[in-house]
Coordinates of C-alpha atoms in Angstrom, one line a residue:
X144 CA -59.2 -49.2 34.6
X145 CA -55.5 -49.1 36.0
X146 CA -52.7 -50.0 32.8
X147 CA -51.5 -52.9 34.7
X148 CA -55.0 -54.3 34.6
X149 CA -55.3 -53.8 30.7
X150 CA -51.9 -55.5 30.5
X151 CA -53.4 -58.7 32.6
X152 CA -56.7 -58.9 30.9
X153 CA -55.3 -58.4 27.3
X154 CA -57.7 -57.2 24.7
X155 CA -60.0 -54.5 26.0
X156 CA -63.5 -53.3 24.0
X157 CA -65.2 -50.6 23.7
X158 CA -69.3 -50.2 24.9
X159 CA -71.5 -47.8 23.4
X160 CA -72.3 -46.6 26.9
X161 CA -68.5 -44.9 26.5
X162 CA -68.7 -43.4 23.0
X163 CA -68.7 -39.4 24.0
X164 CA -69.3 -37.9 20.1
X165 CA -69.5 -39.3 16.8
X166 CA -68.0 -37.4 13.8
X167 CA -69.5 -38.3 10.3
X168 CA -66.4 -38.4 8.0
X169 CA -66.4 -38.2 4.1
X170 CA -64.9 -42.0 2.9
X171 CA -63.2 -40.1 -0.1
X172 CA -61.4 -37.5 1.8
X173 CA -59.6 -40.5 3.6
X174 CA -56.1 -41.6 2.1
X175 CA -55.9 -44.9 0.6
X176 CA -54.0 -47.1 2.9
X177 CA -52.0 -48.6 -0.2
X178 CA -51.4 -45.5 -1.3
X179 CA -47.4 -43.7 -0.7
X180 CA -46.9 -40.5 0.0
X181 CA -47.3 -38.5 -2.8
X182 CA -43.4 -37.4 -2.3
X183 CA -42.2 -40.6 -2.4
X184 CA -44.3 -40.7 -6.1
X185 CA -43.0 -37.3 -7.5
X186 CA -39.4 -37.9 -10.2
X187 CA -36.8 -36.4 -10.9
X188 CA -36.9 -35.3 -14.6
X189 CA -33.9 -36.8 -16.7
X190 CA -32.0 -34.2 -18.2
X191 CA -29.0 -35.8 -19.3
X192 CA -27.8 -35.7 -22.9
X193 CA -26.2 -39.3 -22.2
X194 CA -26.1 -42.1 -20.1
X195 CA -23.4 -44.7 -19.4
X196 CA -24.6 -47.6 -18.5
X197 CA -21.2 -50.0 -18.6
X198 CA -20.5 -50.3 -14.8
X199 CA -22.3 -52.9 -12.4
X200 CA -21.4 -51.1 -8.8
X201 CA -21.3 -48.1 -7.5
X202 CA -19.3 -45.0 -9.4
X203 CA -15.9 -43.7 -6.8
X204 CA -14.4 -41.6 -10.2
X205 CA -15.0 -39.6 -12.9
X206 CA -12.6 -37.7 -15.2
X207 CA -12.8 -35.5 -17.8
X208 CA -10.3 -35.2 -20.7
X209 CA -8.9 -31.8 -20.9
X210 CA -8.2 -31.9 -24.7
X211 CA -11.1 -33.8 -26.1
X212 CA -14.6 -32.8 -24.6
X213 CA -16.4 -35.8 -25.3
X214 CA -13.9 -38.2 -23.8
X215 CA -14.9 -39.7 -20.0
X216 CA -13.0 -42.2 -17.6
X217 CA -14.9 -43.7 -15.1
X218 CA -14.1 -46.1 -12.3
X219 CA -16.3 -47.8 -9.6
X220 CA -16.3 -50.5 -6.7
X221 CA -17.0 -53.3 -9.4
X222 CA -13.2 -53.3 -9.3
X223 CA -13.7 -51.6 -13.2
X224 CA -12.5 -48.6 -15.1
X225 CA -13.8 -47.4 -18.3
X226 CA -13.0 -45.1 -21.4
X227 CA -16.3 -43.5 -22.9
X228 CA -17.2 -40.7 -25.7
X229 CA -20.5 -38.7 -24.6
X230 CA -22.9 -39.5 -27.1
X231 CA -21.0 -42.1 -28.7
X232 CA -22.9 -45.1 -27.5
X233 CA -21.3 -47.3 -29.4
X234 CA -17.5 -46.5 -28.0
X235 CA -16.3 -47.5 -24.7
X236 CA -13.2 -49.1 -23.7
X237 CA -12.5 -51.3 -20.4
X238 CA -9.6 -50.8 -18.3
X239 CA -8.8 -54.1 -16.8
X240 CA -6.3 -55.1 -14.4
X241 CA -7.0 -53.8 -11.0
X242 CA -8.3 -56.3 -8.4
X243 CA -10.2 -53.9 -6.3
X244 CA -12.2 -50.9 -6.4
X245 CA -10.9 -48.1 -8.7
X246 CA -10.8 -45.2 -6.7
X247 CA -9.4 -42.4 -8.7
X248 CA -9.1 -41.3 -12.2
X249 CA -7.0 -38.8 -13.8
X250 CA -5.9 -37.1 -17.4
X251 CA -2.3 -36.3 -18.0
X252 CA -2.3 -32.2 -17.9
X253 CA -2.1 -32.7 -22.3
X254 CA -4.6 -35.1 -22.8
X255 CA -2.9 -37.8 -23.9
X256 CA -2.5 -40.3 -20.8
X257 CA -5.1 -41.7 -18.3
X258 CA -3.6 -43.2 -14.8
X259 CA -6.1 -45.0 -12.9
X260 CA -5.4 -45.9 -9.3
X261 CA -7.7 -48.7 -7.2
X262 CA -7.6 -50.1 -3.4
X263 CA -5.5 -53.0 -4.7
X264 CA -2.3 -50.0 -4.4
X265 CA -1.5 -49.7 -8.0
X266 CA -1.7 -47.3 -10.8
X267 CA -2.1 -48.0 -14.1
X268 CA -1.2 -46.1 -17.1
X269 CA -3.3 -45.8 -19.9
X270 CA -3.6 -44.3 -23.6
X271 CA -6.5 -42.2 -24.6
X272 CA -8.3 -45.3 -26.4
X273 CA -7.8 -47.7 -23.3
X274 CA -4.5 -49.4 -24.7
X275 CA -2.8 -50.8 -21.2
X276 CA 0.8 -48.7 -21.0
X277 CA 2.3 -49.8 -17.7
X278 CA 1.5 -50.7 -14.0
X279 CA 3.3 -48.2 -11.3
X280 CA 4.2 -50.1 -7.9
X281 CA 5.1 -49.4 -4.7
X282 CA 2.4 -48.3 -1.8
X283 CA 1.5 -50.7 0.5
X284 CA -2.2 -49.6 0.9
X285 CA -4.8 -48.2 -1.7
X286 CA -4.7 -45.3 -3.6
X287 CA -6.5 -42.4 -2.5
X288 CA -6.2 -39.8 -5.3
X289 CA -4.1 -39.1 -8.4
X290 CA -2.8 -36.3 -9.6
X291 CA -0.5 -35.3 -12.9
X292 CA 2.4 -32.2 -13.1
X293 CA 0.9 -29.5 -14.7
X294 CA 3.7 -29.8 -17.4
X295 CA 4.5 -33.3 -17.7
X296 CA 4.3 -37.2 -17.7
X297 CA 5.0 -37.4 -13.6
X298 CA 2.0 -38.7 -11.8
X299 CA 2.0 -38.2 -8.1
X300 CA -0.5 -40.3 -5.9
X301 CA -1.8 -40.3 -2.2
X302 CA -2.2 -44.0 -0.2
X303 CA -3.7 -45.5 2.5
X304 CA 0.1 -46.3 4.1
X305 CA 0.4 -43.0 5.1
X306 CA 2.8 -42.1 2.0
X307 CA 2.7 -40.1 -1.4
X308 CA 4.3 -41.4 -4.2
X309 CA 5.7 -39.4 -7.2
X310 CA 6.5 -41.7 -11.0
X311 CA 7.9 -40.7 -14.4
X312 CA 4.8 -42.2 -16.1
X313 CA 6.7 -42.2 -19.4
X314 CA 9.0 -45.1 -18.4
X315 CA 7.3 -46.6 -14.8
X316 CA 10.5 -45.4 -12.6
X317 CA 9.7 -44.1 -9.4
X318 CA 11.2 -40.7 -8.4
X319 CA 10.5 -39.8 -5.1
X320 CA 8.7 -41.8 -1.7
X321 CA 7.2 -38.6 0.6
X322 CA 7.1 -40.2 3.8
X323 CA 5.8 -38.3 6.8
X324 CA 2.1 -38.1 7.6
X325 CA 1.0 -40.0 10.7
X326 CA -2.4 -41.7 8.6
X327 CA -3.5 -41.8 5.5
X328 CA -2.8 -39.5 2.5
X329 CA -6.4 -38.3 1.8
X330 CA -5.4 -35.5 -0.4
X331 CA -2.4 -34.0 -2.2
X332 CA -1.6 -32.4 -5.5
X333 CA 1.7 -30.4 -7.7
X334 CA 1.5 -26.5 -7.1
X335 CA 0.9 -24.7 -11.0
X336 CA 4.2 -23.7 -11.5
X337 CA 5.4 -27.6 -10.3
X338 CA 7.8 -26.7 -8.1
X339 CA 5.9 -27.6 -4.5
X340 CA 3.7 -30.4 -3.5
X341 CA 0.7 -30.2 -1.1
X342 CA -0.7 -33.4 0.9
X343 CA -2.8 -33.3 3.0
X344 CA -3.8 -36.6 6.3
X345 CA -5.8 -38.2 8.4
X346 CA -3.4 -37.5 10.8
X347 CA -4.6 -33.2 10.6
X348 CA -1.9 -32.1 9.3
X349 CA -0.7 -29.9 5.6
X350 CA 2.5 -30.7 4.5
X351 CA 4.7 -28.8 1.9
X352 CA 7.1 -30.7 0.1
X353 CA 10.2 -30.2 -2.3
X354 CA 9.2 -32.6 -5.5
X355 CA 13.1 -33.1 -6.1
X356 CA 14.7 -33.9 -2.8
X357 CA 11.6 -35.6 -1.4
X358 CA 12.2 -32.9 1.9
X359 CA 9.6 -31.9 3.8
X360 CA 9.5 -28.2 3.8
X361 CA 6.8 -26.9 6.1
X362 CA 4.6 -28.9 8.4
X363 CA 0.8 -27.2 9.2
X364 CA -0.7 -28.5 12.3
X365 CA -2.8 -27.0 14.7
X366 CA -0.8 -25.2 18.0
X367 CA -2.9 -24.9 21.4
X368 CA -3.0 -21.8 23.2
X369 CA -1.1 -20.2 19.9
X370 CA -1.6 -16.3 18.8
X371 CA -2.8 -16.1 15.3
X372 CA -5.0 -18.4 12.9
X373 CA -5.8 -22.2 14.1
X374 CA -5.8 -25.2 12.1
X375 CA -7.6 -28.3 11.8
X376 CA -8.0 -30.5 14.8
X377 CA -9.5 -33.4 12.1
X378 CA -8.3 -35.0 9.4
X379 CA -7.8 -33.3 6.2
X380 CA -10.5 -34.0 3.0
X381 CA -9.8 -31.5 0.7
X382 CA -7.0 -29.0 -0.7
X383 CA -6.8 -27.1 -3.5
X384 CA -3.7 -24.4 -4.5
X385 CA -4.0 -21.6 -5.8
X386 CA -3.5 -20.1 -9.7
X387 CA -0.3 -18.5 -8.6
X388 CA 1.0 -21.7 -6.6
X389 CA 1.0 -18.7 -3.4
X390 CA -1.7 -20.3 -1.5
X391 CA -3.5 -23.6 -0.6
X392 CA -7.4 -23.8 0.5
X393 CA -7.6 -26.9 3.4
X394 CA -11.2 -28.7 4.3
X395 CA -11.5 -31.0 6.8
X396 CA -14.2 -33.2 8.9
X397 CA -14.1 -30.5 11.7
X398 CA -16.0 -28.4 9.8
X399 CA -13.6 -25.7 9.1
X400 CA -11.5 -24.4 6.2
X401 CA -7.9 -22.7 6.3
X402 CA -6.1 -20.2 3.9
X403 CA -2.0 -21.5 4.2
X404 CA 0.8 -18.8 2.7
X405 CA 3.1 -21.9 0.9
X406 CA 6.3 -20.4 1.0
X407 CA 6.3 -19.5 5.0
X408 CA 3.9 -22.2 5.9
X409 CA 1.7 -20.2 7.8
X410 CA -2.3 -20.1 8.0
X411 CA -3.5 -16.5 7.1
X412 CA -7.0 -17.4 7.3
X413 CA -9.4 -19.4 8.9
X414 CA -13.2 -19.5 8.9
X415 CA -15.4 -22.5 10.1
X416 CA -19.3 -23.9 8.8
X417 CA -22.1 -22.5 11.0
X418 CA -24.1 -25.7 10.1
X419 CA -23.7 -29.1 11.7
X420 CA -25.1 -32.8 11.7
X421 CA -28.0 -34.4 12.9
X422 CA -25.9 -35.5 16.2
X423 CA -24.4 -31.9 16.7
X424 CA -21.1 -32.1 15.3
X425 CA -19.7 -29.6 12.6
X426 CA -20.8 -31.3 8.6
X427 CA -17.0 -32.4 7.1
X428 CA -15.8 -30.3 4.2
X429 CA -15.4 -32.2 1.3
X430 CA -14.5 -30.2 -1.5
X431 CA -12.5 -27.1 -2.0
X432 CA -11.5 -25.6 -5.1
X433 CA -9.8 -22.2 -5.9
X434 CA -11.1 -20.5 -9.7
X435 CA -8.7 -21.0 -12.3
X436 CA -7.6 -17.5 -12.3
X437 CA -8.0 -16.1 -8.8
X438 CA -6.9 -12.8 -7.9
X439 CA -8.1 -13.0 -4.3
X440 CA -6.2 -12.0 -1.7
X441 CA -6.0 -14.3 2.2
X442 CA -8.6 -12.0 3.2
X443 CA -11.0 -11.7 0.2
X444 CA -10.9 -15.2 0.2
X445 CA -12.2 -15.6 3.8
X446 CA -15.0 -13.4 3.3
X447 CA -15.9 -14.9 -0.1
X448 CA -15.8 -18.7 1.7
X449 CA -18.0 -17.3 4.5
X450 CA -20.4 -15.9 2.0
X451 CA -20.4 -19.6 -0.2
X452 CA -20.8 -21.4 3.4
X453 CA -24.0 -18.9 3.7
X454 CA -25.5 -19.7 0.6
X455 CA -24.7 -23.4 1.1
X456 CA -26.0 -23.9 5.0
X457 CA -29.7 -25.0 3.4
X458 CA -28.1 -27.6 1.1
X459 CA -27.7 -31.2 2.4
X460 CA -24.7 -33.2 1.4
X461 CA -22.7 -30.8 -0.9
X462 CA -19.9 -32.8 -2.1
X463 CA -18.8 -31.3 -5.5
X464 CA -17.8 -28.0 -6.7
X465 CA -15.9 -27.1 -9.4
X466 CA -15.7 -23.7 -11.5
X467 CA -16.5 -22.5 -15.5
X468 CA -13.2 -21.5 -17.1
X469 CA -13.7 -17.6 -15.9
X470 CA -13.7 -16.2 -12.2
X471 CA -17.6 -15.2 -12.0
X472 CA -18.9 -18.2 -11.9
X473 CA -18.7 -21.7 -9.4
X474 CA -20.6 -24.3 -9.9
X475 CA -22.0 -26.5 -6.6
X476 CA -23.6 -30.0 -6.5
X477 CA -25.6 -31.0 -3.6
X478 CA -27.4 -34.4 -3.4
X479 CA -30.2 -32.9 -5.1
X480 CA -29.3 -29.6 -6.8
X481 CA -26.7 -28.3 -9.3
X482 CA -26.4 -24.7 -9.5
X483 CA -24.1 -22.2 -9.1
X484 CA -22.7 -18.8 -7.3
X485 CA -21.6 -15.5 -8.8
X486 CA -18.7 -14.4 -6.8
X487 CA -19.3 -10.7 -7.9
X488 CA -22.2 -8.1 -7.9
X489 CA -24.0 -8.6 -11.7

């Protein structure tokens, strides 16, 4: 019978007269029809040693003290921050004030200051038992990440107004406005020897800043038809500099990672993720982060980030990576996995 005559009629049956075969089938090797799939029934196993329960939204920060290694900040889009001791369920301490989502969390390089910053454009200053210190003003968009000098009170911090922002956190004066990105400030931070500052845009670009004078040094973009290395062509996500405040490590949402020399301001190496998305475009980078002591050079690097981006292509959604005190070992957090990578033969 033609479709268009199944369409008219509507329901159609069946007559004996067209059954061809007829298969006996065992009722109990049929799934149950309320049944899930058995995947969707299968847990995770809990192996946390604590669990912080204190927030009602989702978590955009965490922060570890580097003096005491109990002591947590947290901050989430509840528009709270907190202060916590693991396993110490009976200490915590809310950070009030912000009006909107806190979006970054950071210790003072000795421990004994916290500065929060939220999408309400302020950062707050903070004591190591929650005690409110001060409010730092001045962006005209939220804040997009927090950092501290590696050997003082000054708190630097990236915004959504396409500027970074440097404060003596010790008495709430600003120092220094770093104006020059075309979009927003997605990431930034001091050099280790505090004498250069690294940002990083929307807008594609690296720049390399004099902390005192505010001066932008050295501008990174990509250059069509140029000889030598290319850059991003998509906004920044990432940076990290290096032990020896040499080099800084750029990700971006093209897919590609760059190695920039930060006294010349030039990109000595360049390598790009073999994996992409569902729809066909290159998976953004979202974290990059050099070993505390690295004695790479441009090129070991490059061939030790091509090797990571190897052992990573299986993964879905790696979006943390961070390293364990010595050079050996990095650890990498996917969606579902934590593990990590030895960055030398055993």
């Amino acid at each position: 019978m033609p479709a268009q005559d199944d369409e008219e009629q509507g329901q159609v049956f069946v007559d004996e007269s067209d059954i061809i075969h007829e298969v006996d089938v065992d009722e109990e090797d049929l799934p149950d029809a309320d049944d899930e799939d058995d995947t969707e029934n299968i847990k995770d196993t809990d192996d946390s040693i604590h669990i912080f329960t204190g927030h009602t939204g989702e978590l955009y920060a965490v922060a570890c003290s580097p003096t005491d290694p109990v002591l947590v900040a947290t901050g989430g889009g509840d528009d709270k921050g907190f202060l916590w001791k693991i396993g110490h369920a009976d200490w915590a301490s809310e950070l009030r004030g912000h009006t909107d989502s806190v979006s970054s969390l950071a210790f003072s390089s000795d421990g004994q200051l916290l500065a929060s910053g939220g999408f309400d454009g302020l950062v707050k200053v903070w004591d190591t038992f929650g005690n409110y210190k001060r409010t730092l003003e001045g962006p005209g968009g939220g804040i997009e990440w927090i950092r501290w000098h590696p050997k003082g009170h000054l708190i630097l911090a990236g915004s959504e107004d396409c500027t970074a922002w440097m404060w003596n956190a010790d008495n709430g004066k600003c120092l220094n406005v770093f104006s020059g990105h075309g979009a927003i400030v997605t990431c930034g931070d001091f050099a280790p020897d505090g004498k250069t500052i690294c940002s990083g845009s929307e807008d594609a670009t690296l720049r390399i800043w004099n902390p005192r004078s505010g001066e932008s040094i050295h501008v990174v973009r990509v250059i069509f038809f140029s000889v030598g290395h290319p850059y991003h062509t998509e906004g920044l996500t990432c940076l990290s500099i290096s032990s020896d405040s040499t080099l800084a490590i750029t990700g971006s949402k093209d897919g590609s990672v760059h190695i920039v020399n930060i006294t010349t301001g030039k990109v000595v190496s360049s390598c790009s993720s073999q994996t992409g998305s569902t729809d066909g475009n290159p998976e953004s980078i979202e974290c990059v982060s050099f070993a505390p002591k690295c004695v790479y050079d441009a090129v070991s690097l490059s061939q030790l980030i091509q090797y990571l981006f190897h052992q990573f292509e299986s993964f879905f959604g790696l979006f943390l990576v961070a390293w364990i005190k010595t050079l050996q070992f990095g650890i990498y957090k996917t969606h579902h996995h934590v593990s990590y990578v030895t960055t030398r033969k055993e």
